[in-house]
PDB file of C-alpha atoms in Angstrom:
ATOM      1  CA  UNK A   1      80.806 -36.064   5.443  1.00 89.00           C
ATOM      2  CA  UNK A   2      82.453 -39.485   4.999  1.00 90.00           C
ATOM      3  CA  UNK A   3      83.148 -38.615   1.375  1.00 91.00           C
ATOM      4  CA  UNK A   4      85.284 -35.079   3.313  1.00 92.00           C
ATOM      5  CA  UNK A   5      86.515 -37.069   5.864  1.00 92.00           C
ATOM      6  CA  UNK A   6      88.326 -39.853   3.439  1.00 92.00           C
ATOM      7  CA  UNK A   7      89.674 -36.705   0.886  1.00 92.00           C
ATOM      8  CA  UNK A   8      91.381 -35.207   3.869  1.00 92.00           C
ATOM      9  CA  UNK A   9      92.605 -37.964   5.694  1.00 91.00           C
ATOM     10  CA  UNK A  10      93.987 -39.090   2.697  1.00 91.00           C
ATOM     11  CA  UNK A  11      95.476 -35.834   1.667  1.00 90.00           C
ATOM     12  CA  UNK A  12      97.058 -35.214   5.185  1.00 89.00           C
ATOM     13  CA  UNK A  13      98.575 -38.568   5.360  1.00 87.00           C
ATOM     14  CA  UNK A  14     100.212 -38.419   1.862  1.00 88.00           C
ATOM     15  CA  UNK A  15     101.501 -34.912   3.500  1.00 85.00           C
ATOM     16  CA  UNK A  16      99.621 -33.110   0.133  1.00 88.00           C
ATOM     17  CA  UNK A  17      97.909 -30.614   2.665  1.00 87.00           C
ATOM     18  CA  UNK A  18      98.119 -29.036   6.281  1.00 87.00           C
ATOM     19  CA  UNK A  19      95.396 -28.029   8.575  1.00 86.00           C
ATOM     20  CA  UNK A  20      97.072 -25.492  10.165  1.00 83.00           C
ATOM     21  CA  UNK A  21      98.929 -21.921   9.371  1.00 77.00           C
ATOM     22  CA  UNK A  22     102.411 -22.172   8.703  1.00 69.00           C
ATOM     23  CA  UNK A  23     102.328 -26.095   9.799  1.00 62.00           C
ATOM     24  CA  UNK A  24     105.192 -28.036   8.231  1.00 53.00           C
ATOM     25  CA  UNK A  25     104.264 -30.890   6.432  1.00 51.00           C
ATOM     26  CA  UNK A  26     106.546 -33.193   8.179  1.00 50.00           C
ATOM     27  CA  UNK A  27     105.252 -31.506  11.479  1.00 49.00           C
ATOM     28  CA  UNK A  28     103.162 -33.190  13.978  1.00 47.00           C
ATOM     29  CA  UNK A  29     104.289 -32.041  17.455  1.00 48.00           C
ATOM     30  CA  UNK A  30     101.487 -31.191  19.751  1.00 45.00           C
ATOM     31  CA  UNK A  31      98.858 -32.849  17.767  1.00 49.00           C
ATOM     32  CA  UNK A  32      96.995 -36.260  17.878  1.00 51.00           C
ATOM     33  CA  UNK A  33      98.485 -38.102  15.445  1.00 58.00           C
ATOM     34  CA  UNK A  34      94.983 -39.794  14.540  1.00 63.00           C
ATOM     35  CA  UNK A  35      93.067 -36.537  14.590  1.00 72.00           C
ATOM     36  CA  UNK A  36      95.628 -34.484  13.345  1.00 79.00           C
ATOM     37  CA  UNK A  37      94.567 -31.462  15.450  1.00 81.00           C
ATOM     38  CA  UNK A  38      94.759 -30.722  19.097  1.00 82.00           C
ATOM     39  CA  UNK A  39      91.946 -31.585  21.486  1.00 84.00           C
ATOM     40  CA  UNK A  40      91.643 -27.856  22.819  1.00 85.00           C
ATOM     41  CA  UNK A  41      92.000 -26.938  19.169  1.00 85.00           C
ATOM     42  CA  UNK A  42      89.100 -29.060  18.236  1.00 86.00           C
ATOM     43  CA  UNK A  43      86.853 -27.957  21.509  1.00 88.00           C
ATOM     44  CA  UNK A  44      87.894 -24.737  20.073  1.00 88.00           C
ATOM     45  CA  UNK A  45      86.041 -25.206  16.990  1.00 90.00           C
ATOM     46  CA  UNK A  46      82.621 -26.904  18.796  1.00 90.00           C
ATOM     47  CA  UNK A  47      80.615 -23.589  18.217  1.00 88.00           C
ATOM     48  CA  UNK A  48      81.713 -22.695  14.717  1.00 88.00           C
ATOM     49  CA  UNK A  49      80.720 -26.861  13.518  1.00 90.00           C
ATOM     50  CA  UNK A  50      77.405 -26.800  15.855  1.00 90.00           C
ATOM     51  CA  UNK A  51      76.448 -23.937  13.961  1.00 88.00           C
ATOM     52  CA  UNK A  52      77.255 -25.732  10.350  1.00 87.00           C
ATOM     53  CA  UNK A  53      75.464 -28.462  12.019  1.00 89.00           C
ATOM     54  CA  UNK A  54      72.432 -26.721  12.732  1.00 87.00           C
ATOM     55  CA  UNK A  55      72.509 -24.873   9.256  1.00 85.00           C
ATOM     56  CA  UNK A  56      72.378 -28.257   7.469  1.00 84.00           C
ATOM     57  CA  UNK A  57      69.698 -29.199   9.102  1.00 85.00           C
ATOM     58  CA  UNK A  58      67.501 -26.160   9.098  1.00 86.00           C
ATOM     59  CA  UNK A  59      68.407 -25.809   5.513  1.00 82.00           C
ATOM     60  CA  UNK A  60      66.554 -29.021   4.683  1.00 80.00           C
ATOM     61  CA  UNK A  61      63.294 -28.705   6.811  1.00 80.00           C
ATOM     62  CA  UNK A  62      63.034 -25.269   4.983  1.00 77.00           C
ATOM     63  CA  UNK A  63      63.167 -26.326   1.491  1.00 73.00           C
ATOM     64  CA  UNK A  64      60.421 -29.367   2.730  1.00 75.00           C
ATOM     65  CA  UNK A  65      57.623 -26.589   4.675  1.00 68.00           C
ATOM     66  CA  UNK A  66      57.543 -23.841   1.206  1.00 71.00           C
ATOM     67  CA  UNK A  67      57.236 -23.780  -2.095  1.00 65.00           C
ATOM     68  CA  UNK A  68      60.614 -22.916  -4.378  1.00 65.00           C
ATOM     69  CA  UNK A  69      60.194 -19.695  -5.523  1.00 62.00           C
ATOM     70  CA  UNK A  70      59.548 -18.159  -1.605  1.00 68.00           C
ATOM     71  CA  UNK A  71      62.071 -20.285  -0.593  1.00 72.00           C
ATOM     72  CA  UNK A  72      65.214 -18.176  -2.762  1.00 69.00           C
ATOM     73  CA  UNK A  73      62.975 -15.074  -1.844  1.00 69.00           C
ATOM     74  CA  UNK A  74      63.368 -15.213   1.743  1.00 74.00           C
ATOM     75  CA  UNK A  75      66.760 -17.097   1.669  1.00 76.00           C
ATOM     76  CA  UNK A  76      68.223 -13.855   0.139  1.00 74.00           C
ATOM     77  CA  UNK A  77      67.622 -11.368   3.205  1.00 76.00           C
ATOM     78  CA  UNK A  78      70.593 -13.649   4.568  1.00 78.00           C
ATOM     79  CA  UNK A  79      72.819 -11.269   3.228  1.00 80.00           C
ATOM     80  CA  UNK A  80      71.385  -8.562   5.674  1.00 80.00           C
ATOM     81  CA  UNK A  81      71.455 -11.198   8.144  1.00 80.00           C
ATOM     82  CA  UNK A  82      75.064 -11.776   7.886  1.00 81.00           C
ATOM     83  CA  UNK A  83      76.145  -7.949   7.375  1.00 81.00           C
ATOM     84  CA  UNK A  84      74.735  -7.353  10.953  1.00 82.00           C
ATOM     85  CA  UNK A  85      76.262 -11.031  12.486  1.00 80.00           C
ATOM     86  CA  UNK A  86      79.183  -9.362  10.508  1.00 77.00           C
ATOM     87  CA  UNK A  87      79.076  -6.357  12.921  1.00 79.00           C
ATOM     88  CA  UNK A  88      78.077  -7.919  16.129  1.00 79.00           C
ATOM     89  CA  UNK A  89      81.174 -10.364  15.746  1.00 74.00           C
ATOM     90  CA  UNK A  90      83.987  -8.297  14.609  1.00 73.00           C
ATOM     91  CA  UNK A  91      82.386  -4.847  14.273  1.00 75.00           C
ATOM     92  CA  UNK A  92      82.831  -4.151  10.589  1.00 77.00           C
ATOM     93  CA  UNK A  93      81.062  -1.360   8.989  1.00 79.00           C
ATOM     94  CA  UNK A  94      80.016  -1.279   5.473  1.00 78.00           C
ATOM     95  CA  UNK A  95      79.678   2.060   3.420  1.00 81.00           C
ATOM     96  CA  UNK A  96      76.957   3.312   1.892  1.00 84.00           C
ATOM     97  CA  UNK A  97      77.652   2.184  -1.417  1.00 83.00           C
ATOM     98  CA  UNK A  98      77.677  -1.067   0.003  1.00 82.00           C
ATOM     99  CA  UNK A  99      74.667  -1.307   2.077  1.00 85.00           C
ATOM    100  CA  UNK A 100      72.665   0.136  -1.113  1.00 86.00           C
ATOM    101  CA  UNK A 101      73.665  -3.155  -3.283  1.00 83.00           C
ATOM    102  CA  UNK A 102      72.316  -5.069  -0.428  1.00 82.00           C
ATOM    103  CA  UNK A 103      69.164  -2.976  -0.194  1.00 86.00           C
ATOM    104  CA  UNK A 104      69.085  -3.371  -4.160  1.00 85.00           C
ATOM    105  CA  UNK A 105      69.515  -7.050  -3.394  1.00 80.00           C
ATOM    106  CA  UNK A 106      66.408  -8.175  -1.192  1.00 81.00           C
ATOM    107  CA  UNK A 107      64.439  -5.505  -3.277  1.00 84.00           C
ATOM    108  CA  UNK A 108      64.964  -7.724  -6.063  1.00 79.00           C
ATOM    109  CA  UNK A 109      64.050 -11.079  -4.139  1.00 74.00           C
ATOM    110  CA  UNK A 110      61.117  -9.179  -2.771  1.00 76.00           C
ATOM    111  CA  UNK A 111      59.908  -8.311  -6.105  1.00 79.00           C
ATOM    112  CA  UNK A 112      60.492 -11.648  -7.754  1.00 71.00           C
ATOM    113  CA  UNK A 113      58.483 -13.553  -4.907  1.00 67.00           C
ATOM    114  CA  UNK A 114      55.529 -11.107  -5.066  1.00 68.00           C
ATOM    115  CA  UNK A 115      53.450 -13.367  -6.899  1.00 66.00           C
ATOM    116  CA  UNK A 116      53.466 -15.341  -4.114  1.00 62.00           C
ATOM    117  CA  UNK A 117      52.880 -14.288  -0.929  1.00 58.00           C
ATOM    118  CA  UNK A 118      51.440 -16.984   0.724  1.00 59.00           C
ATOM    119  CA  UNK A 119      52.315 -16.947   4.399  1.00 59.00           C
ATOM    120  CA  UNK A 120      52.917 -19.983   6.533  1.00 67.00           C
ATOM    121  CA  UNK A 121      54.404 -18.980  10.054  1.00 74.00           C
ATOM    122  CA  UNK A 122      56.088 -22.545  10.456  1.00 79.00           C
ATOM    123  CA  UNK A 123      58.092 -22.440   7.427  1.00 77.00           C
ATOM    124  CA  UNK A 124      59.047 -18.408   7.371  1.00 77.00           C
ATOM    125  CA  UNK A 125      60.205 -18.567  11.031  1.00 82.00           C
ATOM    126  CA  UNK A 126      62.340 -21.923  10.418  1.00 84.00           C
ATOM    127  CA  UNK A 127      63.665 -20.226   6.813  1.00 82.00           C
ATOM    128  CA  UNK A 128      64.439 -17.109   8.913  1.00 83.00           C
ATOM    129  CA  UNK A 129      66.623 -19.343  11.430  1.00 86.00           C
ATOM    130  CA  UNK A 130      68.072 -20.835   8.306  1.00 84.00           C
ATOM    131  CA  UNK A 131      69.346 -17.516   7.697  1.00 84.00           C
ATOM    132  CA  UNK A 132      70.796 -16.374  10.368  1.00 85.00           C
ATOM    133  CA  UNK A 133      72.462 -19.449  11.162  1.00 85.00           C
ATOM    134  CA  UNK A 134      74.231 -18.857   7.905  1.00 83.00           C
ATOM    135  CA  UNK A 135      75.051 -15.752   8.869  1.00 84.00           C
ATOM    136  CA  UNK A 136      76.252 -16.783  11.894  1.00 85.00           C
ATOM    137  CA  UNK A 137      78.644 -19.827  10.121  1.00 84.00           C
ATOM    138  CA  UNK A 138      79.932 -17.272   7.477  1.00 83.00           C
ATOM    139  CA  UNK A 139      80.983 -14.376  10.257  1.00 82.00           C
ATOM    140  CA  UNK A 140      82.792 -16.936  12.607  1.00 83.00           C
ATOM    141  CA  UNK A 141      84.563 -18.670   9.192  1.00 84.00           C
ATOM    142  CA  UNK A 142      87.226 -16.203   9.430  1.00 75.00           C
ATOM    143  CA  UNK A 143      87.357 -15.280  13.164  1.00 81.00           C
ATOM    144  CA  UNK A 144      87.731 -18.896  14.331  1.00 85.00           C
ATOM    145  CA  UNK A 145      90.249 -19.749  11.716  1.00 78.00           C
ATOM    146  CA  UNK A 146      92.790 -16.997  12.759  1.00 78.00           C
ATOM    147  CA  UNK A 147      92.225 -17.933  16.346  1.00 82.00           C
ATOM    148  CA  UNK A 148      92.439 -21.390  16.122  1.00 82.00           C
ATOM    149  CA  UNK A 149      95.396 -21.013  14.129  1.00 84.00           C
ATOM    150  CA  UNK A 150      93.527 -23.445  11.536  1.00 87.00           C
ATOM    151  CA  UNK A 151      93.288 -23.141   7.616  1.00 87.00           C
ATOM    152  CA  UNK A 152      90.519 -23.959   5.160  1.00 88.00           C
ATOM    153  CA  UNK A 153      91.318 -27.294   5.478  1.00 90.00           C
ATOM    154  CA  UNK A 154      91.867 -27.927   9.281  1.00 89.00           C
ATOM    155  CA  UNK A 155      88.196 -25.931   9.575  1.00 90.00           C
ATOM    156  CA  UNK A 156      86.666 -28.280   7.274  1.00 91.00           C
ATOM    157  CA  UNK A 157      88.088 -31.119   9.411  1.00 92.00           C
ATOM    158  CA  UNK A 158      87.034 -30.093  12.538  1.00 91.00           C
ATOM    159  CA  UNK A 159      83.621 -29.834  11.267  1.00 90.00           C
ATOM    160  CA  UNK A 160      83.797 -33.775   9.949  1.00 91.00           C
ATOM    161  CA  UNK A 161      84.966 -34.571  13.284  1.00 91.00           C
ATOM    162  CA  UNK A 162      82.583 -33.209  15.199  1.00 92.00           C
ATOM    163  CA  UNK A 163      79.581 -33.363  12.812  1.00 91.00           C
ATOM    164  CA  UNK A 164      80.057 -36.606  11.747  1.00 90.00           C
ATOM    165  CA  UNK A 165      78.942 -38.446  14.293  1.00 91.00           C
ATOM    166  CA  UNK A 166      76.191 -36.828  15.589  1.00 91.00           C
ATOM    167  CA  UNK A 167      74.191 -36.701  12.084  1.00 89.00           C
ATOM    168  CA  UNK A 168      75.326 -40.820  12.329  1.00 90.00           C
ATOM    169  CA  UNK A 169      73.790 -40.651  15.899  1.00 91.00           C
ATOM    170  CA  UNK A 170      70.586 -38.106  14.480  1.00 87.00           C
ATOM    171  CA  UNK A 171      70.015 -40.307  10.913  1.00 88.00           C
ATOM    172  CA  UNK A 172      70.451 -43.893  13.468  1.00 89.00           C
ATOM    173  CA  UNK A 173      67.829 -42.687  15.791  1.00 90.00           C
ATOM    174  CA  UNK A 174      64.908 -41.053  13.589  1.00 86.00           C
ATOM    175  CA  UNK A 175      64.657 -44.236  11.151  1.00 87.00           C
ATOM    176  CA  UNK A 176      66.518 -41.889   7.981  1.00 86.00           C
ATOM    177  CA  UNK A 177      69.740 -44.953   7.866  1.00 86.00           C
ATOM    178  CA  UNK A 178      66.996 -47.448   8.033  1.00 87.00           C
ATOM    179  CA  UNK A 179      64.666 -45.862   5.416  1.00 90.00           C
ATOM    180  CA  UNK A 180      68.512 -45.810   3.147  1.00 88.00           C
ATOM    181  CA  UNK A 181      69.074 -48.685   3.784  1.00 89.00           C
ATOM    182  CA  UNK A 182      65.965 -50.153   1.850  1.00 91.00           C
ATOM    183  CA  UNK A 183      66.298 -47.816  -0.897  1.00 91.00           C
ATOM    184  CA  UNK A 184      65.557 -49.854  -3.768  1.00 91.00           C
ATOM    185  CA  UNK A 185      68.072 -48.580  -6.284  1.00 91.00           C
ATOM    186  CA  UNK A 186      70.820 -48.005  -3.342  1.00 90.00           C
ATOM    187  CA  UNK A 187      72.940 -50.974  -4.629  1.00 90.00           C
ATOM    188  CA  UNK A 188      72.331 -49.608  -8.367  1.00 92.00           C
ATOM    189  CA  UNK A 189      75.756 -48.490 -10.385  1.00 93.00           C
ATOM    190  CA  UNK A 190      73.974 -45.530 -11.935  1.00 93.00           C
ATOM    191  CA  UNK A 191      73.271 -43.689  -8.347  1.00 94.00           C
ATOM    192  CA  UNK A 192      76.373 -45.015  -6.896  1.00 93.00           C
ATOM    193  CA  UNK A 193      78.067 -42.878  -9.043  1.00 95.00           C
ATOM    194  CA  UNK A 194      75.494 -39.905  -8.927  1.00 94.00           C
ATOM    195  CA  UNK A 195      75.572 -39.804  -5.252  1.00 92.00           C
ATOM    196  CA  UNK A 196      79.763 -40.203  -5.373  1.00 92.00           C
ATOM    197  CA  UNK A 197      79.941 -37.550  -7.434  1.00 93.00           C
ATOM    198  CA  UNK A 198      77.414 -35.680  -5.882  1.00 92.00           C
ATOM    199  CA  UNK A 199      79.062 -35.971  -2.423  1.00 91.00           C
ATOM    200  CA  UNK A 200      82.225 -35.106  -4.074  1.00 91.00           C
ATOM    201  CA  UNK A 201      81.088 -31.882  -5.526  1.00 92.00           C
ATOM    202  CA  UNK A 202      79.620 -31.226  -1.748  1.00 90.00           C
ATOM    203  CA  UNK A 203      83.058 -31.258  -0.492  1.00 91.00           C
ATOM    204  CA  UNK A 204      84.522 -28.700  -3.373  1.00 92.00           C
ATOM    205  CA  UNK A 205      81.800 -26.318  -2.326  1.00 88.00           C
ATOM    206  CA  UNK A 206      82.051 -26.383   0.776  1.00 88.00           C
ATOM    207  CA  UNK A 207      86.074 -25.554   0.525  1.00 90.00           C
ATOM    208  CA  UNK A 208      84.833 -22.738  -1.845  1.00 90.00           C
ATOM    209  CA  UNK A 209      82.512 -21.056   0.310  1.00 87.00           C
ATOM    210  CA  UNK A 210      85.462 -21.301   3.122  1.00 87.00           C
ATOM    211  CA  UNK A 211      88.158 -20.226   0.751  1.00 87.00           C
ATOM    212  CA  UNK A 212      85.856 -16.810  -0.724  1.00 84.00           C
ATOM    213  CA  UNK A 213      84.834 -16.046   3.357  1.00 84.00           C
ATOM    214  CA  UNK A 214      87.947 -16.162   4.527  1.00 82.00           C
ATOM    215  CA  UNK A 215      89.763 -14.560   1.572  1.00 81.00           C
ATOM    216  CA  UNK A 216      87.242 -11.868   1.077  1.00 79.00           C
ATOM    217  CA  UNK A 217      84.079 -11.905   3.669  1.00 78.00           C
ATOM    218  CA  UNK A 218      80.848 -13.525   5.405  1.00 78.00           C
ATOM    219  CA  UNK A 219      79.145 -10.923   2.864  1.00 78.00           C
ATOM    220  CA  UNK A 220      80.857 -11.451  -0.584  1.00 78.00           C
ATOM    221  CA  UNK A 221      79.872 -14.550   0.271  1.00 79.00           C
ATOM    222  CA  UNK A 222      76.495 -14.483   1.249  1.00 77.00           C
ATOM    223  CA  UNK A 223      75.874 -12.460  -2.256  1.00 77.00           C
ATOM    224  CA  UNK A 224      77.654 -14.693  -4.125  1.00 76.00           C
ATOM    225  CA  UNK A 225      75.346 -17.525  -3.722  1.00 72.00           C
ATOM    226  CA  UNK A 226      72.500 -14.934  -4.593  1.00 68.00           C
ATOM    227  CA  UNK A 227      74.367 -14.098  -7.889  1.00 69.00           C
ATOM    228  CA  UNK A 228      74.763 -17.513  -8.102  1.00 72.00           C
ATOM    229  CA  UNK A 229      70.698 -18.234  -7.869  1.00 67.00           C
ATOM    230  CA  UNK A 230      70.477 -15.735 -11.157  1.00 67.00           C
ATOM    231  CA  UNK A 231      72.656 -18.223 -13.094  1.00 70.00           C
ATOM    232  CA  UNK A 232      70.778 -21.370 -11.568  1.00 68.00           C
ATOM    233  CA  UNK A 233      67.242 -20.090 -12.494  1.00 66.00           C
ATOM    234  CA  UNK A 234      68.979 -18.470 -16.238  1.00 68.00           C
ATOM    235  CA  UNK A 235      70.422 -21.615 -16.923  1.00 71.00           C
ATOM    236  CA  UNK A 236      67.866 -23.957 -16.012  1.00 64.00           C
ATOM    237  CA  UNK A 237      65.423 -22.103 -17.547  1.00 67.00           C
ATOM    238  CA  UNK A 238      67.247 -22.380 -21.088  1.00 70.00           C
ATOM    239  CA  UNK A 239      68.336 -25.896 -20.729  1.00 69.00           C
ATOM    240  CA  UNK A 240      64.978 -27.443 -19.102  1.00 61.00           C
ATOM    241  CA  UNK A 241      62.359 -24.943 -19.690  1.00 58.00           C
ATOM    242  CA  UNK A 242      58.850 -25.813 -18.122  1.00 50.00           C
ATOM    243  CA  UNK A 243      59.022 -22.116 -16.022  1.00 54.00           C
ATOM    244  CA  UNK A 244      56.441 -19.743 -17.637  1.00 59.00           C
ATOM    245  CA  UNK A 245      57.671 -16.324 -18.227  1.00 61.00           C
ATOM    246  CA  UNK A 246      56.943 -14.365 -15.273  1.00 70.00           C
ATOM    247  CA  UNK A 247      57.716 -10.472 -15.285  1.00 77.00           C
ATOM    248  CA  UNK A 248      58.163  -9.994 -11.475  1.00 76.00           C
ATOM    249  CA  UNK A 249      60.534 -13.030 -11.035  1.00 72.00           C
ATOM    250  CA  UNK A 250      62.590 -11.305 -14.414  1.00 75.00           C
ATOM    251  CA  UNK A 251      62.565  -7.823 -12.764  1.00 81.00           C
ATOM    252  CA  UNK A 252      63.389  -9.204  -9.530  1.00 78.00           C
ATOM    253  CA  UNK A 253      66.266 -11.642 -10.677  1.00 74.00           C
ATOM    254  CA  UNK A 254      67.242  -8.949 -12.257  1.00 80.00           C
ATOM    255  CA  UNK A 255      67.563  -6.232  -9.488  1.00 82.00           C
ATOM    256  CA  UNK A 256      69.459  -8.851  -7.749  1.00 76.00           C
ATOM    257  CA  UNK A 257      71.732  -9.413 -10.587  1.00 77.00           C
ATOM    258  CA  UNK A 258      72.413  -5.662 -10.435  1.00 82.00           C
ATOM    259  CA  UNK A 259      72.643  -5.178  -6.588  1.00 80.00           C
ATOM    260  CA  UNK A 260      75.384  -8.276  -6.689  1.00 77.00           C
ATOM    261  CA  UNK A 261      77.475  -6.032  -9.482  1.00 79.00           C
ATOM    262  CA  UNK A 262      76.808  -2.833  -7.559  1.00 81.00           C
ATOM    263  CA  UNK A 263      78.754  -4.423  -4.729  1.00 79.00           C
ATOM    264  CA  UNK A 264      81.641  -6.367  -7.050  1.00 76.00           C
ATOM    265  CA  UNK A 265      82.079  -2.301  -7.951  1.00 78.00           C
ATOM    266  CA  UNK A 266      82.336  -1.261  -4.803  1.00 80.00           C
ATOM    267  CA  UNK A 267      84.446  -4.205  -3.655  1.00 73.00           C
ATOM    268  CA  UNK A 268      86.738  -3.598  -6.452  1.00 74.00           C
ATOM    269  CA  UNK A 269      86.968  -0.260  -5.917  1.00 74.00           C
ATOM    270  CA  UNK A 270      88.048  -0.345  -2.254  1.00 74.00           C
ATOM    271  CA  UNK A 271      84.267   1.716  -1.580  1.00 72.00           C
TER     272      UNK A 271
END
């Protein structure tokens, strides 16, 4: 987040980028001049960051309470998650071509985590609020933008405002700044520039996933990081190796592969 925060201040105040809809660069009439948005328009915007927030930090007690492989399995029913937040929040309807991808989609992660079905109530239930927190973030993307009147940019700096210091606050109080702090290796070139770069790529991502949601949808989205998984588990597979062939997690990646073109058809096709 301090990585984000110092690309867009710096960005704004060499006038390279706006935070708002039709802003002129030049512009800065009814807007802190330190923030660069409005108060209301930041208030505004409390829900939509709380949300990232909360997503964040779901998203790492997840990955900590399962295993890997049931993690992506259960991670990809977001995208039925966020086809009904979807409808709830702005009442879209999908056709049938569409919500057969989808259906074709958690087949396939069903399939390729049936080797391990291993139940732990903790760690479903807080992967299952991972999820629809997600789907939550990704439907109110593109709502809260066009009613805040912000852009990618001015969304992604209202959630560095806000965030910010409460994960300071969260990370101060439970011991995790402390417990950096005394990293050994914190202080070592090599992971300076790992966890620059690292931090860096964070913030590219993140203006991806806003950029696709609000250009397309919460749900190209959504299955674009499951199409994304198949390249991550094909590609690590044939650089790293160490995974032993498994036909269920082939079939599976592969239904998922196939549900994710099924909709890029359908998508393309105005279906």
């Amino acid at each position: 987040m301090v990585c984000a925060f110092v690309i867009l201040y710096v960005l704004k105040s060499l006038k390279m980028i706006s935070f708002t809809t039709g802003e002129s660069q030049n512009s800065y009439k009814s807007t802190n001049s330190i923030i660069f948005v409005s108060f209301s328009t930041l208030v505004y915007t409390v829900p939509l960051a709380l949300t990232y927030l909360l997503f964040m930090v779901v998203t790492m007690e997840a990955v900590r309470g399962i295993n890997i492989p049931m993690y992506t399995t259960l991670r990809r029913t977001s995208v039925a998650f966020t086809m009904i937040m979807e409808y709830f929040l702005s009442g879209k309807k999908h056709s049938s071509f569409v919500l057969g991808s989808v259906g074709i989609i958690i087949a396939g992660a069903l399939v390729a985590g049936a080797r391990d079905l291993s139940f732990d109530a903790y760690a479903y239930t807080v992967v299952f609020i991972e999820n629809m927190c997600k789907a939550v973030y990704l439907a109110s993307i593109s709502r809260v933008g066009k009613a805040s009147g912000l852009n990618i940019f001015g969304l992604l700096w209202s959630n560095v405002l806000i965030c910010g210091p409460i994960m300071f606050l969260w990370s101060l109080l439970r011991g995790d700044l402390q417990s950096t702090l005394n990293f050994p290796y914190l202080f070592s070139p090599g992971f300076q520039v790992v966890m620059v770069m690292s931090c860096a790529f964070t913030f590219f991502i993140n203006y991806i996933v806003v950029l696709n949601t609000t250009v397309n949808s919460a749900l190209t989205q959504a299955i674009c990081g499951n199409l994304k998984d198949v390249f991550t588990s094909g590609i690590g597979w044939a650089l790293f190796g160490g995974l032993p062939y498994d036909l269920f997690n082939v079939l599976g990646q592969t239904l998922g592969f196939l549900g994710s073109c099924l909709y890029a058809y359908c998508k393309l096709q105005g279906i």
